[in-house]
Amino acid sequence: MMSRTTADAKGDVVVLLIGMRINRFWAVHLWLPVMLGMFRMLRELENDPARGLRSRVLLTASPRTYYVVQYWESKEKLYAYATASDVFHHAAWARLNRKERAGKLRGQVGIWHESYIVPEGSYEAIYGDMPAFGLAAAHGQIPLEKRGRYAKDRFAYRSQQAPVAEKTA
């Protein structure tokens, strides 16, 4: 029998997509540090869970494009990590900016990120015979029946019931 589950996310979900594109394969000395820097930042975040990274998935879109889907505890923790001066991201971003300003990266390696705050009621997930993955790895995995068999039911799920208005006489 097929096991169907869904993610146990409650409230807003914070997602960061971040990646790189190798524009010139032979410029290994320029794109490899970018790739290795991402791995170092992920290791740093895994070693310090209080920073707020809940889970991540490494993906490739092509032999040239690599990215990470990251699930964060909150937008505040994502921003705090991005701007903290005591983490590797700070040094890596400063080095990247210096190279960019000097024109050393132009056309060699592309970098990008997209951030999303997804409100409750605007996401749903289903997994068939899958271990915890993506949103479920970040927030936990529960049987599908707990949120509804159909996507419309899972979209309608709210982790907190709206307060009932008191009757006034």
Short mmCIF file of N, CA, C and O in Angstrom, two decimals, residues 42 52-57 68-73 132-139:
data_model
loop_
_atom_site.label_atom_id
_atom_site.label_comp_id
_atom_site.label_asym_id
_atom_site.label_seq_id
_atom_site.Cartn_x
_atom_site.Cartn_y
_atom_site.Cartn_z
N LEU A 42 26.67 26.33 4.34
CA LEU A 42 25.68 25.31 4.74
C LEU A 42 26.18 24.52 5.95
O LEU A 42 25.42 24.24 6.87
N GLY A 52 18.76 29.37 12.43
CA GLY A 52 17.44 29.32 11.83
C GLY A 52 17.25 28.54 10.55
O GLY A 52 16.14 28.46 10.04
N LEU A 53 18.30 27.95 9.99
CA LEU A 53 18.11 27.11 8.80
C LEU A 53 17.49 25.79 9.25
O LEU A 53 18.07 25.06 10.04
N ARG A 54 16.30 25.49 8.75
CA ARG A 54 15.59 24.26 9.15
C ARG A 54 15.97 23.08 8.29
O ARG A 54 16.06 21.96 8.77
N SER A 55 16.14 23.31 6.99
CA SER A 55 16.46 22.23 6.06
C SER A 55 16.92 22.85 4.75
O SER A 55 16.69 24.03 4.49
N ARG A 56 17.56 22.01 3.93
CA ARG A 56 17.99 22.46 2.62
C ARG A 56 18.07 21.29 1.66
O ARG A 56 18.21 20.14 2.07
N VAL A 57 17.92 21.61 0.38
CA VAL A 57 18.00 20.61 -0.68
C VAL A 57 18.95 21.17 -1.74
O VAL A 57 18.72 22.28 -2.24
N VAL A 68 20.50 25.83 -4.16
CA VAL A 68 20.05 25.25 -2.90
C VAL A 68 18.68 25.84 -2.57
O VAL A 68 18.50 27.06 -2.63
N VAL A 69 17.74 24.98 -2.26
CA VAL A 69 16.46 25.41 -1.72
C VAL A 69 16.62 25.33 -0.21
O VAL A 69 16.92 24.26 0.33
N GLN A 70 16.46 26.46 0.46
CA GLN A 70 16.61 26.51 1.91
C GLN A 70 15.28 26.88 2.56
O GLN A 70 14.56 27.74 2.06
N TYR A 71 14.99 26.21 3.67
CA TYR A 71 13.79 26.50 4.46
C TYR A 71 14.26 27.08 5.79
O TYR A 71 15.06 26.46 6.49
N TRP A 72 13.77 28.28 6.10
CA TRP A 72 14.21 29.01 7.29
C TRP A 72 13.11 29.10 8.32
O TRP A 72 11.93 29.11 7.99
N GLU A 73 13.53 29.22 9.57
CA GLU A 73 12.61 29.36 10.69
C GLU A 73 11.79 30.64 10.59
O GLU A 73 10.60 30.67 10.91
N ALA A 132 11.07 12.13 4.52
CA ALA A 132 10.89 13.58 4.68
C ALA A 132 11.80 14.30 3.69
O ALA A 132 12.99 14.07 3.65
N PHE A 133 11.20 15.17 2.87
CA PHE A 133 11.92 15.87 1.81
C PHE A 133 11.38 17.28 1.71
O PHE A 133 10.19 17.51 1.94
N GLY A 134 12.22 18.23 1.37
CA GLY A 134 11.76 19.59 1.15
C GLY A 134 11.05 20.18 2.36
O GLY A 134 11.60 20.21 3.46
N LEU A 135 9.84 20.63 2.16
CA LEU A 135 9.06 21.24 3.22
C LEU A 135 8.85 20.28 4.40
O LEU A 135 8.89 20.68 5.56
N ALA A 136 8.68 19.00 4.11
CA ALA A 136 8.48 18.00 5.17
C ALA A 136 9.77 17.79 5.97
O ALA A 136 9.72 17.54 7.17
N ALA A 137 10.92 17.88 5.33
CA ALA A 137 12.19 17.77 6.06
C ALA A 137 12.38 18.97 6.98
O ALA A 137 12.96 18.86 8.05
N ALA A 138 11.88 20.13 6.56
CA ALA A 138 12.02 21.35 7.35
C ALA A 138 11.03 21.42 8.52
O ALA A 138 11.36 21.94 9.57
N HIS A 139 9.83 20.89 8.32
CA HIS A 139 8.76 21.09 9.30
C HIS A 139 8.18 19.80 9.87
O HIS A 139 7.28 19.86 10.69
#
